[in-house]
Each structure stands twice: as structure tokens, then as C-alpha cells.
mmCIF file of C-alpha atoms and ligand atoms in Angstrom:
data_model
loop_
_atom_site.group_PDB
_atom_site.id
_atom_site.type_symbol
_atom_site.label_atom_id
_atom_site.label_comp_id
_atom_site.label_asym_id
_atom_site.label_seq_id
_atom_site.Cartn_x
_atom_site.Cartn_y
_atom_site.Cartn_z
ATOM 1 C CA MET A 1 -20.576 61.083 78.300
ATOM 2 C CA ASP A 2 -19.230 61.680 81.228
ATOM 3 C CA ILE A 3 -20.185 58.288 84.474
ATOM 4 C CA ILE A 4 -19.428 58.380 87.636
ATOM 5 C CA PHE A 5 -19.104 54.536 89.292
ATOM 6 C CA TYR A 6 -19.466 53.716 93.483
ATOM 7 C CA HIS A 7 -19.720 51.013 95.253
ATOM 8 C CA PRO A 8 -18.491 49.759 98.605
ATOM 9 C CA THR A 9 -17.599 46.711 97.909
ATOM 10 C CA PHE A 10 -16.414 45.873 94.652
ATOM 11 C CA ASP A 11 -13.284 45.939 92.194
ATOM 12 C CA THR A 12 -14.400 49.022 91.324
ATOM 13 C CA PRO A 13 -11.211 49.538 88.852
ATOM 14 C CA TYR A 14 -12.685 46.674 86.597
ATOM 15 C CA TRP A 15 -15.620 47.524 86.152
ATOM 16 C CA ILE A 16 -14.335 50.990 85.289
ATOM 17 C CA LYS A 17 -11.924 49.372 82.617
ATOM 18 C CA ALA A 18 -15.053 47.498 81.547
ATOM 19 C CA LEU A 19 -17.913 49.907 81.306
ATOM 20 C CA SER A 20 -15.380 52.022 78.936
ATOM 21 C CA THR A 21 -14.457 48.787 76.887
ATOM 22 C CA ALA A 22 -18.519 48.410 76.746
ATOM 23 C CA ILE A 23 -19.641 52.119 76.031
ATOM 24 C CA PRO A 24 -17.535 53.654 73.505
ATOM 25 C CA GLY A 25 -16.601 57.575 74.113
ATOM 26 C CA ALA A 26 -17.466 57.164 77.967
ATOM 27 C CA ARG A 27 -15.276 59.169 80.724
ATOM 28 C CA VAL A 28 -16.415 56.635 83.375
ATOM 29 C CA ARG A 29 -14.473 58.006 86.955
ATOM 30 C CA GLU A 30 -14.816 55.962 90.713
ATOM 31 C CA TRP A 31 -16.747 59.448 92.610
ATOM 32 C CA LYS A 32 -14.860 60.403 96.126
ATOM 33 C CA ARG A 33 -16.394 62.377 98.701
ATOM 34 C CA GLY A 34 -15.292 66.203 96.451
ATOM 35 C CA ASP A 35 -16.260 64.903 93.491
ATOM 36 C CA ASN A 36 -18.869 67.967 92.073
ATOM 37 C CA GLU A 37 -17.655 67.592 88.330
ATOM 38 C CA HIS A 38 -20.146 66.998 85.860
ATOM 39 C CA ALA A 39 -21.438 63.800 85.468
ATOM 40 C CA ASP A 40 -24.354 62.073 82.978
ATOM 41 C CA TYR A 41 -24.985 58.662 84.195
ATOM 42 C CA ALA A 42 -24.165 57.445 88.159
ATOM 43 C CA LEU A 43 -24.144 53.685 88.609
ATOM 44 C CA VAL A 44 -24.573 53.016 92.761
ATOM 45 C CA TRP A 45 -24.443 50.622 95.595
ATOM 46 C CA HIS A 46 -25.300 52.316 99.295
ATOM 47 C CA PRO A 47 -24.477 55.391 97.667
ATOM 48 C CA PRO A 48 -23.511 58.951 100.197
ATOM 49 C CA VAL A 49 -26.101 61.659 99.397
ATOM 50 C CA GLU A 50 -23.887 64.211 98.720
ATOM 51 C CA MET A 51 -23.483 61.759 94.898
ATOM 52 C CA LEU A 52 -26.337 62.174 93.785
ATOM 53 C CA GLN A 53 -27.856 65.863 95.293
ATOM 54 C CA GLY A 54 -28.486 68.313 92.977
ATOM 55 C CA ARG A 55 -26.828 66.960 89.868
ATOM 56 C CA ASN A 56 -28.203 67.562 86.367
ATOM 57 C CA LEU A 57 -28.156 63.430 85.782
ATOM 58 C CA LYS A 58 -29.666 61.538 82.698
ATOM 59 C CA ALA A 59 -30.081 58.137 85.234
ATOM 60 C CA VAL A 60 -29.107 56.346 87.900
ATOM 61 C CA PHE A 61 -28.183 52.919 87.978
ATOM 62 C CA ALA A 62 -28.440 50.495 90.871
ATOM 63 C CA LEU A 63 -25.449 48.117 91.144
ATOM 64 C CA GLY A 64 -27.696 45.132 92.199
ATOM 65 C CA ALA A 65 -31.588 43.890 91.989
ATOM 66 C CA GLY A 66 -33.112 45.156 94.752
ATOM 67 C CA VAL A 67 -33.474 49.507 95.215
ATOM 68 C CA ASP A 68 -35.368 48.390 98.970
ATOM 69 C CA SER A 69 -32.058 50.827 100.377
ATOM 70 C CA ILE A 70 -31.280 53.969 97.527
ATOM 71 C CA LEU A 71 -35.150 53.841 98.083
ATOM 72 C CA SER A 72 -35.205 54.363 101.479
ATOM 73 C CA LYS A 73 -32.051 56.600 101.692
ATOM 74 C CA LEU A 74 -34.787 58.889 99.300
ATOM 75 C CA LYS A 75 -37.828 58.902 101.780
ATOM 76 C CA ALA A 76 -34.573 60.426 104.243
ATOM 77 C CA HIS A 77 -33.393 62.809 101.710
ATOM 78 C CA PRO A 78 -35.972 63.472 98.692
ATOM 79 C CA GLU A 79 -33.433 66.141 96.582
ATOM 80 C CA MET A 80 -30.987 63.106 96.556
ATOM 81 C CA LEU A 81 -32.707 62.654 93.453
ATOM 82 C CA PRO A 82 -35.907 64.237 91.666
ATOM 83 C CA GLU A 83 -38.016 62.382 90.486
ATOM 84 C CA HIS A 84 -37.628 63.630 86.327
ATOM 85 C CA ILE A 85 -34.304 60.860 87.194
ATOM 86 C CA PRO A 86 -34.973 57.603 86.230
ATOM 87 C CA LEU A 87 -34.076 55.105 88.339
ATOM 88 C CA PHE A 88 -32.522 52.037 86.317
ATOM 89 C CA ARG A 89 -31.863 48.422 88.068
ATOM 90 C CA LEU A 90 -30.147 45.572 86.928
ATOM 91 C CA GLU A 91 -33.053 43.094 85.524
ATOM 92 C CA ASP A 92 -30.940 39.317 86.057
ATOM 93 C CA THR A 93 -27.986 39.810 84.848
ATOM 94 C CA GLY A 94 -26.972 36.394 85.631
ATOM 95 C CA MET A 95 -28.522 36.810 88.826
ATOM 96 C CA GLY A 96 -31.604 34.813 87.555
ATOM 97 C CA GLN A 97 -29.658 31.842 86.924
ATOM 98 C CA GLN A 98 -28.331 32.118 90.368
ATOM 99 C CA MET A 99 -31.520 32.030 91.244
ATOM 100 C CA GLN A 100 -32.599 28.755 89.387
ATOM 101 C CA GLU A 101 -29.881 26.591 90.938
ATOM 102 C CA TYR A 102 -30.260 27.952 94.444
ATOM 103 C CA ALA A 103 -33.926 27.004 94.524
ATOM 104 C CA VAL A 104 -34.197 24.043 92.309
ATOM 105 C CA SER A 105 -31.263 22.610 94.747
ATOM 106 C CA GLN A 106 -32.945 22.669 97.903
ATOM 107 C CA VAL A 107 -36.585 21.983 96.585
ATOM 108 C CA LEU A 108 -34.988 18.506 95.501
ATOM 109 C CA HIS A 109 -32.541 18.343 98.555
ATOM 110 C CA TRP A 110 -36.270 18.842 100.709
ATOM 111 C CA PHE A 111 -37.949 16.529 97.465
ATOM 112 C CA ARG A 112 -36.077 13.655 98.500
ATOM 113 C CA ARG A 113 -36.353 13.689 102.223
ATOM 114 C CA PHE A 114 -32.329 14.752 102.061
ATOM 115 C CA ASP A 115 -32.306 17.009 105.319
ATOM 116 C CA ASP A 116 -34.325 13.874 107.260
ATOM 117 C CA TYR A 117 -31.436 11.106 105.633
ATOM 118 C CA HIS A 118 -28.649 13.880 107.412
ATOM 119 C CA ALA A 119 -30.752 13.490 110.920
ATOM 120 C CA LEU A 120 -30.699 9.444 110.565
ATOM 121 C CA LYS A 121 -26.744 9.770 110.197
ATOM 122 C CA GLN A 122 -26.205 12.314 113.258
ATOM 123 C CA GLN A 123 -27.564 9.357 114.808
ATOM 124 C CA SER A 124 -26.145 6.652 113.070
ATOM 125 C CA ARG A 125 -29.211 5.085 111.908
ATOM 126 C CA TRP A 126 -30.164 2.631 108.766
ATOM 127 C CA GLU A 127 -33.811 3.836 108.182
ATOM 128 C CA PRO A 128 -35.351 3.756 104.376
ATOM 129 C CA LEU A 129 -38.174 6.117 104.926
ATOM 130 C CA ALA A 130 -41.265 6.734 102.002
ATOM 131 C CA ASP A 131 -41.347 8.404 98.944
ATOM 132 C CA TYR A 132 -43.187 12.251 99.396
ATOM 133 C CA GLN A 133 -45.351 12.663 96.481
ATOM 134 C CA ARG A 134 -44.671 15.053 92.768
ATOM 135 C CA GLU A 135 -48.160 16.615 93.616
ATOM 136 C CA ASP A 136 -48.035 16.462 97.479
ATOM 137 C CA PHE A 137 -45.235 18.925 96.717
ATOM 138 C CA THR A 138 -46.580 22.142 95.331
ATOM 139 C CA VAL A 139 -44.155 25.353 95.319
ATOM 140 C CA GLY A 140 -44.958 28.376 95.664
ATOM 141 C CA LEU A 141 -43.534 31.388 94.668
ATOM 142 C CA LEU A 142 -43.794 34.782 97.151
ATOM 143 C CA GLY A 143 -43.299 37.094 93.532
ATOM 144 C CA ALA A 144 -42.946 36.324 89.985
ATOM 145 C CA GLY A 145 -41.088 38.655 88.754
ATOM 146 C CA VAL A 146 -37.497 38.999 86.774
ATOM 147 C CA LEU A 147 -36.497 36.195 89.831
ATOM 148 C CA GLY A 148 -39.625 33.989 90.653
ATOM 149 C CA SER A 149 -40.369 33.867 86.827
ATOM 150 C CA LYS A 150 -36.482 31.973 86.460
ATOM 151 C CA VAL A 151 -37.519 30.240 88.901
ATOM 152 C CA ALA A 152 -40.759 28.401 87.750
ATOM 153 C CA GLU A 153 -38.686 28.042 84.489
ATOM 154 C CA ALA A 154 -36.011 25.594 86.598
ATOM 155 C CA LEU A 155 -38.490 23.844 88.888
ATOM 156 C CA ALA A 156 -40.836 23.262 85.829
ATOM 157 C CA PRO A 157 -38.829 20.055 84.007
ATOM 158 C CA TRP A 158 -39.222 18.477 87.608
ATOM 159 C CA GLY A 159 -42.709 18.236 86.978
ATOM 160 C CA PHE A 160 -44.194 19.451 90.599
ATOM 161 C CA PRO A 161 -47.205 21.712 90.135
ATOM 162 C CA LEU A 162 -46.494 25.326 90.311
ATOM 163 C CA ARG A 163 -47.865 28.691 91.502
ATOM 164 C CA CYS A 164 -47.200 32.088 91.916
ATOM 165 C CA TRP A 165 -48.759 35.166 93.995
ATOM 166 C CA SER A 166 -47.650 38.610 92.296
ATOM 167 C CA ARG A 167 -49.539 41.906 92.131
ATOM 168 C CA THR A 168 -50.524 41.290 88.797
ATOM 169 C CA ARG A 169 -51.565 38.000 87.110
ATOM 170 C CA LYS A 170 -48.549 36.036 84.718
ATOM 171 C CA THR A 171 -49.696 33.862 82.513
ATOM 172 C CA TYR A 172 -46.478 31.816 82.410
ATOM 173 C CA PRO A 173 -47.047 28.062 81.037
ATOM 174 C CA GLY A 174 -47.611 26.027 83.909
ATOM 175 C CA VAL A 175 -47.834 27.887 87.023
ATOM 176 C CA GLU A 176 -51.283 28.237 88.454
ATOM 177 C CA SER A 177 -51.267 32.600 89.165
ATOM 178 C CA PHE A 178 -52.449 33.809 91.844
ATOM 179 C CA ALA A 179 -52.714 37.826 92.392
ATOM 180 C CA GLY A 180 -53.721 40.162 94.955
ATOM 181 C CA HIS A 181 -54.084 39.751 98.669
ATOM 182 C CA ASP A 182 -57.524 38.627 97.944
ATOM 183 C CA GLU A 183 -56.119 35.244 96.859
ATOM 184 C CA LEU A 184 -52.828 34.918 99.311
ATOM 185 C CA PRO A 185 -55.325 32.644 101.148
ATOM 186 C CA ALA A 186 -56.009 31.073 98.352
ATOM 187 C CA PHE A 187 -52.468 30.474 97.299
ATOM 188 C CA LEU A 188 -51.037 29.709 101.003
ATOM 189 C CA LYS A 189 -53.374 26.643 101.190
ATOM 190 C CA GLY A 190 -51.875 24.712 98.261
ATOM 191 C CA THR A 191 -48.271 25.513 99.081
ATOM 192 C CA ARG A 192 -45.630 22.912 100.288
ATOM 193 C CA VAL A 193 -42.893 24.638 99.669
ATOM 194 C CA LEU A 194 -42.542 28.538 99.871
ATOM 195 C CA ILE A 195 -40.672 30.404 98.428
ATOM 196 C CA ASN A 196 -40.233 34.651 98.554
ATOM 197 C CA LEU A 197 -39.095 36.850 96.297
ATOM 198 C CA LEU A 198 -40.255 39.816 97.234
ATOM 199 C CA PRO A 199 -38.870 42.903 96.705
ATOM 200 C CA ASN A 200 -39.080 45.068 100.435
ATOM 201 C CA THR A 201 -41.984 47.564 100.246
ATOM 202 C CA ALA A 202 -44.252 48.803 102.458
ATOM 203 C CA GLU A 203 -46.738 46.094 101.248
ATOM 204 C CA THR A 204 -44.217 43.169 101.988
ATOM 205 C CA VAL A 205 -42.108 43.397 105.244
ATOM 206 C CA GLY A 206 -42.827 41.129 107.407
ATOM 207 C CA ILE A 207 -45.766 39.086 104.966
ATOM 208 C CA ILE A 208 -44.265 36.317 106.474
ATOM 209 C CA ASN A 209 -45.357 36.242 109.515
ATOM 210 C CA GLN A 210 -47.314 34.003 112.227
ATOM 211 C CA ASP A 211 -50.468 33.742 110.481
ATOM 212 C CA LEU A 212 -49.521 33.472 106.370
ATOM 213 C CA LEU A 213 -47.505 30.257 108.158
ATOM 214 C CA ASN A 214 -50.679 29.201 110.182
ATOM 215 C CA GLN A 215 -52.486 29.174 106.372
ATOM 216 C CA LEU A 216 -49.771 26.713 105.135
ATOM 217 C CA PRO A 217 -50.238 22.976 104.889
ATOM 218 C CA ASP A 218 -48.388 21.360 108.394
ATOM 219 C CA GLN A 219 -44.849 20.094 107.277
ATOM 220 C CA SER A 220 -44.493 22.768 104.799
ATOM 221 C CA TYR A 221 -41.090 24.557 104.345
ATOM 222 C CA VAL A 222 -39.596 27.919 103.664
ATOM 223 C CA MET A 223 -36.780 30.172 101.846
ATOM 224 C CA ASN A 224 -36.222 33.183 101.431
ATOM 225 C CA LEU A 225 -34.307 34.597 98.861
ATOM 226 C CA ALA A 226 -35.424 38.259 98.424
ATOM 227 C CA ARG A 227 -34.624 40.413 101.719
ATOM 228 C CA GLY A 228 -34.324 39.200 105.629
ATOM 229 C CA VAL A 229 -37.204 41.937 106.666
ATOM 230 C CA HIS A 230 -39.711 40.260 105.028
ATOM 231 C CA LEU A 231 -39.803 36.556 107.811
ATOM 232 C CA VAL A 232 -40.403 37.347 111.097
ATOM 233 C CA GLU A 233 -38.084 35.393 112.325
ATOM 234 C CA ALA A 234 -39.205 34.735 115.797
ATOM 235 C CA ASP A 235 -42.937 33.432 114.197
ATOM 236 C CA LEU A 236 -40.564 31.059 111.374
ATOM 237 C CA LEU A 237 -39.376 29.904 114.829
ATOM 238 C CA LYS A 238 -42.642 28.984 116.621
ATOM 239 C CA ALA A 239 -44.241 27.414 113.248
ATOM 240 C CA LEU A 240 -40.850 24.928 112.643
ATOM 241 C CA ASP A 241 -40.848 24.251 116.614
ATOM 242 C CA SER A 242 -44.765 23.464 116.429
ATOM 243 C CA GLY A 243 -44.305 20.665 113.801
ATOM 244 C CA LYS A 244 -46.065 23.496 110.991
ATOM 245 C CA LEU A 245 -43.151 24.004 109.090
ATOM 246 C CA LYS A 246 -41.096 21.313 108.093
ATOM 247 C CA GLY A 247 -37.711 23.367 107.511
ATOM 248 C CA ALA A 248 -35.981 26.514 106.475
ATOM 249 C CA MET A 249 -33.775 27.755 103.602
ATOM 250 C CA LEU A 250 -32.433 30.998 104.596
ATOM 251 C CA ASP A 251 -30.285 33.818 102.739
ATOM 252 C CA VAL A 252 -31.726 36.917 103.582
ATOM 253 C CA TYR A 253 -32.354 37.666 107.307
ATOM 254 C CA SER A 254 -33.910 41.163 109.856
ATOM 255 C CA ARG A 255 -30.054 41.864 110.864
ATOM 256 C CA GLU A 256 -26.510 40.846 108.489
ATOM 257 C CA PRO A 257 -24.431 39.922 109.043
ATOM 258 C CA LEU A 258 -26.333 37.881 111.467
ATOM 259 C CA PRO A 259 -25.105 38.273 115.393
ATOM 260 C CA GLU A 260 -23.941 35.346 116.743
ATOM 261 C CA GLU A 261 -26.708 35.027 119.436
ATOM 262 C CA SER A 262 -29.508 34.409 116.703
ATOM 263 C CA PRO A 263 -31.762 31.273 117.787
ATOM 264 C CA LEU A 264 -31.620 30.264 113.929
ATOM 265 C CA TRP A 265 -27.208 30.252 113.990
ATOM 266 C CA ALA A 266 -28.168 26.207 115.900
ATOM 267 C CA HIS A 267 -31.690 25.115 114.720
ATOM 268 C CA PRO A 268 -31.191 21.618 113.706
ATOM 269 C CA ARG A 269 -34.315 22.184 110.837
ATOM 270 C CA VAL A 270 -32.379 25.860 109.550
ATOM 271 C CA ALA A 271 -30.078 25.916 106.674
ATOM 272 C CA MET A 272 -28.186 29.179 106.050
ATOM 273 C CA THR A 273 -26.322 30.941 103.084
ATOM 274 C CA PRO A 274 -25.176 34.264 103.720
ATOM 275 C CA HIS A 275 -27.045 36.662 101.139
ATOM 276 C CA ILE A 276 -25.136 34.794 98.040
ATOM 277 C CA ALA A 277 -28.173 33.715 96.352
ATOM 278 C CA ALA A 278 -27.448 35.722 93.384
ATOM 279 C CA VAL A 279 -24.536 38.113 93.246
ATOM 280 C CA THR A 280 -24.328 40.793 90.776
ATOM 281 C CA ARG A 281 -22.382 39.646 87.862
ATOM 282 C CA PRO A 282 -19.974 42.031 86.566
ATOM 283 C CA ALA A 283 -20.014 41.313 82.914
ATOM 284 C CA GLU A 284 -23.579 40.763 82.499
ATOM 285 C CA ALA A 285 -24.277 43.806 84.416
ATOM 286 C CA VAL A 286 -22.024 46.217 82.854
ATOM 287 C CA ASP A 287 -23.277 44.151 79.270
ATOM 288 C CA TYR A 288 -26.729 45.324 80.852
ATOM 289 C CA ILE A 289 -25.648 49.104 82.155
ATOM 290 C CA ALA A 290 -24.413 49.832 78.069
ATOM 291 C CA ARG A 291 -26.649 48.876 76.220
ATOM 292 C CA THR A 292 -29.681 50.372 78.650
ATOM 293 C CA ILE A 293 -27.686 54.060 77.975
ATOM 294 C CA ALA A 294 -27.500 53.523 74.321
ATOM 295 C CA LEU A 295 -31.152 53.276 74.225
ATOM 296 C CA LEU A 296 -31.568 56.265 76.767
ATOM 297 C CA GLU A 297 -28.965 58.146 74.166
ATOM 298 C CA GLN A 298 -31.405 57.271 71.354
ATOM 299 C CA GLY A 299 -34.200 58.711 73.192
ATOM 300 C CA LYS A 300 -35.404 54.759 73.065
ATOM 301 C CA ALA A 301 -37.833 53.112 75.883
ATOM 302 C CA ALA A 302 -35.837 50.689 78.164
ATOM 303 C CA THR A 303 -36.657 48.010 80.805
ATOM 304 C CA GLY A 304 -35.460 47.764 84.111
ATOM 305 C CA GLN A 305 -36.934 51.106 85.585
ATOM 306 C CA VAL A 306 -37.718 51.655 89.329
ATOM 307 C CA ASP A 307 -41.537 53.113 89.929
ATOM 308 C CA ARG A 308 -40.824 54.874 92.951
ATOM 309 C CA GLN A 309 -44.197 55.045 93.983
ATOM 310 C CA ARG A 310 -44.827 51.086 93.983
ATOM 311 C CA GLY A 311 -41.481 51.001 96.009
ATOM 312 C CA TYR A 312 -39.265 48.732 93.251
HETATM 313 N N1 LIG B 401 -30.639 36.918 98.035
HETATM 314 C C1 LIG B 401 -30.074 37.657 97.480
HETATM 315 O O1 LIG B 401 -28.553 36.917 96.930
HETATM 316 C C2 LIG B 401 -30.896 38.425 95.958
HETATM 317 C C3 LIG B 401 -32.266 39.222 96.615
HETATM 318 N N2 LIG B 401 -32.843 40.063 95.372
HETATM 319 C C4 LIG B 401 -33.866 39.846 96.191
HETATM 320 O O2 LIG B 401 -35.673 39.493 95.166
HETATM 321 C C5 LIG B 401 -36.228 40.643 95.055
HETATM 322 C C6 LIG B 401 -36.723 40.543 93.751
HETATM 323 O O3 LIG B 401 -36.191 40.580 92.584
HETATM 324 P P1 LIG B 401 -36.537 41.181 91.075
HETATM 325 O O4 LIG B 401 -37.359 39.669 90.648
HETATM 326 O O5 LIG B 401 -35.559 41.294 90.020
HETATM 327 O O6 LIG B 401 -37.710 41.694 91.016
HETATM 328 P P2 LIG B 401 -38.747 41.607 90.122
HETATM 329 O O7 LIG B 401 -39.421 43.550 90.040
HETATM 330 O O8 LIG B 401 -38.927 41.444 88.886
HETATM 331 O O9 LIG B 401 -40.269 40.751 91.029
HETATM 332 C C7 LIG B 401 -41.129 41.504 91.573
HETATM 333 C C8 LIG B 401 -42.113 40.730 92.276
HETATM 334 O O10 LIG B 401 -42.994 41.151 93.506
HETATM 335 C C9 LIG B 401 -44.741 41.171 92.897
HETATM 336 N N3 LIG B 401 -44.863 42.003 93.543
HETATM 337 C C10 LIG B 401 -44.434 42.990 93.960
HETATM 338 N N4 LIG B 401 -44.993 44.017 95.000
HETATM 339 C C11 LIG B 401 -46.239 42.473 95.674
HETATM 340 C C12 LIG B 401 -47.385 42.407 96.413
HETATM 341 N N5 LIG B 401 -47.656 44.175 97.675
HETATM 342 N N6 LIG B 401 -48.219 41.654 96.419
HETATM 343 C C13 LIG B 401 -47.929 40.712 95.610
HETATM 344 N N7 LIG B 401 -46.668 40.798 94.490
HETATM 345 C C14 LIG B 401 -45.831 42.032 94.772
HETATM 346 C C15 LIG B 401 -44.543 41.387 91.588
HETATM 347 O O11 LIG B 401 -45.826 42.540 90.768
HETATM 348 P P3 LIG B 401 -45.906 42.487 89.679
HETATM 349 O O12 LIG B 401 -45.154 41.109 88.493
HETATM 350 O O13 LIG B 401 -47.131 41.759 89.735
HETATM 351 O O14 LIG B 401 -45.599 43.342 89.644
HETATM 352 C C16 LIG B 401 -43.900 41.154 90.884
HETATM 353 O O15 LIG B 401 -44.072 39.526 90.775
HETATM 354 C C17 LIG B 401 -35.606 41.660 95.102
HETATM 355 O O16 LIG B 401 -35.823 42.879 95.279
HETATM 356 C C18 LIG B 401 -34.427 41.520 96.109
HETATM 357 O O17 LIG B 401 -35.123 42.144 97.502
HETATM 358 C C19 LIG B 401 -32.371 39.524 94.552
HETATM 359 C C20 LIG B 401 -30.994 39.234 94.110
HETATM 360 C C21 LIG B 401 -30.480 38.409 94.773
HETATM 361 O O1 LIG B 402 -29.419 42.739 94.014
HETATM 362 C C1 LIG B 402 -29.654 42.242 94.878
HETATM 363 O O2 LIG B 402 -30.137 42.534 94.951
HETATM 364 C C2 LIG B 402 -28.994 41.068 96.253
HETATM 365 O O3 LIG B 402 -29.346 41.162 97.682
HETATM 366 C C3 LIG B 402 -27.147 40.670 95.560
HETATM 367 O O4 LIG B 402 -26.841 40.299 97.013
#
């Protein structure tokens, strides 16, 4: 079995060694421009069109959870990957735990008013504040798939009311489920902390805009952990400045790296990280890819296949 690998920034020798060890009999090589030799599987992130085009692959694996960049490239170059070749993505592979750490720590930060205490410290003010009540601190997850469900699981023991919004109804224990566009207003109405874990699709782009933010209770919080294009940054800044929103925690941006001139950098109530909420963990990812290839080789069904029509 021949496997080609391409990632613009990963430690390629590590991956090739780990994949060769995990998949018995596999010949794994780094794909380089001009390589048109046979391959059964391709493992990719931001692939050049010529890497995939015209090959009789058994499957392609995206080396991350979100497949928006590869799907948008496919829109411009449909010949890159014919419909009959399945595209898989990484499901969790260690990202679930990272999202749990990120979301739980930030929800607790806001709930214990550490943002307010930080502002008071800047003014050398000693001022105990009133506690927030758990029942007023409903956490709402936009997107309740692999990562959203893991975040809900980690928040559950903290006792905050939990709800999620997805395309299809969920039955996660202790999480109120809202499904489809008709139920979005009801979901937003009671959500004090909004955490975005949607995929980037034609339906979700720009979803966190002025209209959506206005439907949240006053003094709400927004955490964007999915993709920058979900959030209209100008609308977020307006909502912060009007007092509608109390704070925002952003990991992803409309442009990455975020340009120096972005007003987000200086805003006192915007906390930021540089797209690190959950990164691909190589050992877990190799294990998932090896298990999935073994299932495919046996003609068995495997999870993680992207629905190209749906866009995620
Ligand atoms: N910042 C970072 O470091 C990282 C960001 N990400 C981002 O997180 C995203 C989510 O990942 P993951 O949880 O694995 O994805 P999943 O595909 O498992 O989950 C997506 C969720 O979004 C819901 N959804 C999709 N479209 C709609 C819609 N139109 N209306 C309502 N709900 C919708 C799905 O609903 P249903 O369940 O009904 O299908 C599902 O619950 C990735 O696409 C990626 O962009 C991922 C990893 C790291
Ligand atoms: O896996 C993804 O989709 C990511 O955003 C990784 O940072």
C-alpha cells in the first residue's frame, strides 16, 4: 500500500515514521511537486491541486477537523477529487480534550468575574463584587458535533445550565437541544455564554452577526473557537461597546494572522489566542488514520467521512 503525505508545517519525517510503524506494509512518502507515482491514500492539509488530481485514490484524509479549506479548493477545482473518492477528517484525536480545557477555563474565568477583577487591579481598586449565580449562566453551544459534545460533557459537572444548537436534534444527557433555524431564536434567548463550534459552510458563514448578538441577553459573552468567518468582527465590537456583550474570547479571525491594525488587539474586553484552541495531536491522529485505513481495506464502514454536499 502506498501513502502520500503533505502538510506545509508539520514535522513530516515524524509523521512518515509513525505512519509506517502504525500501518503494517505501508510505504509512506512525502509528496513533492512532480511526484505522479502510484498512491492508494493521501494525507493532506492545504493540498496543491496536482497532489490529488488524476490519481485513483482509495481515500483522502484531511489532517485536521475542519475541511473548509479543502472543500473551497474543490469548488474551484472539482477535478481535484472526484465524488467517488471518500474524504475523511480527524474526529477528536485529542482535540476534544483541548477544547474542553479551553472552554471550561474561560467559562469559569467569566463566572468568577476574573475579567472584572483584572480591570479593578489596573486601577488599584480593592472591591469585592457580587457573585454571579449558576442559574443565570446558561452556556449555549453553537454546533454540537464531535467537539461541541465533548465541551458539553466537560461543562456538565460545573452545574451551569447547558444547551446546544445543531442541524439535527441531540439527546446528550443534561443538555437542552435546539435544532434548525426555527429554534435558533429560542436557543439564543437564554444563552449567557455562547460558544461557537460550528463548521464553516455556506449556511454558517457570518452567523454571529448583529442580529444574532441582539438576541442574547444583555451582558453576555461570546467564545469563537471554530472559524473566523463565522463572526462579523465589526458587529462584535459594536455589541461590546454598547454593553450588549460583556466579553469575548477569540481563537480564530477573519484574517489569520490577525493584522496589526485590527481593533480587536486593543479592546480591553476581548481576550485572544492565535488559533491554538485545539491542534492536531500526531500520535492520536496517526492511530485514527491507521484504524480507519484498516477498516477501509477490509471493506468495512468507518466514521469521519465528510459529506461534501453538506459541507462538513
Ligand atoms: N480553533 C481550533 O483550533 C479548531 C477549530 N475547529 C473547528 O471546529 C469545527 C467543529 O468541529 P467538529 O465538532 O469536529 O465538527 P462536527 O462536524 O462533528 O460538528 C459540527 C456541528 O455543527 C452542526 N451544524 C453544522 N451545520 C449546521 C447548521 N447549518 N445549522 C445548525 N447546526 C449545524 C452539526 O449539526 P449536526 O450534528 O446536526 O450535523 C454538528 O453538531 C470544525 O469544523 C473546525 O472549523 C476544529 C478544530 C480546532
Ligand atoms: O483542525 C482544525 O480544523 C483546526 O482548526 C486546527 O487548528
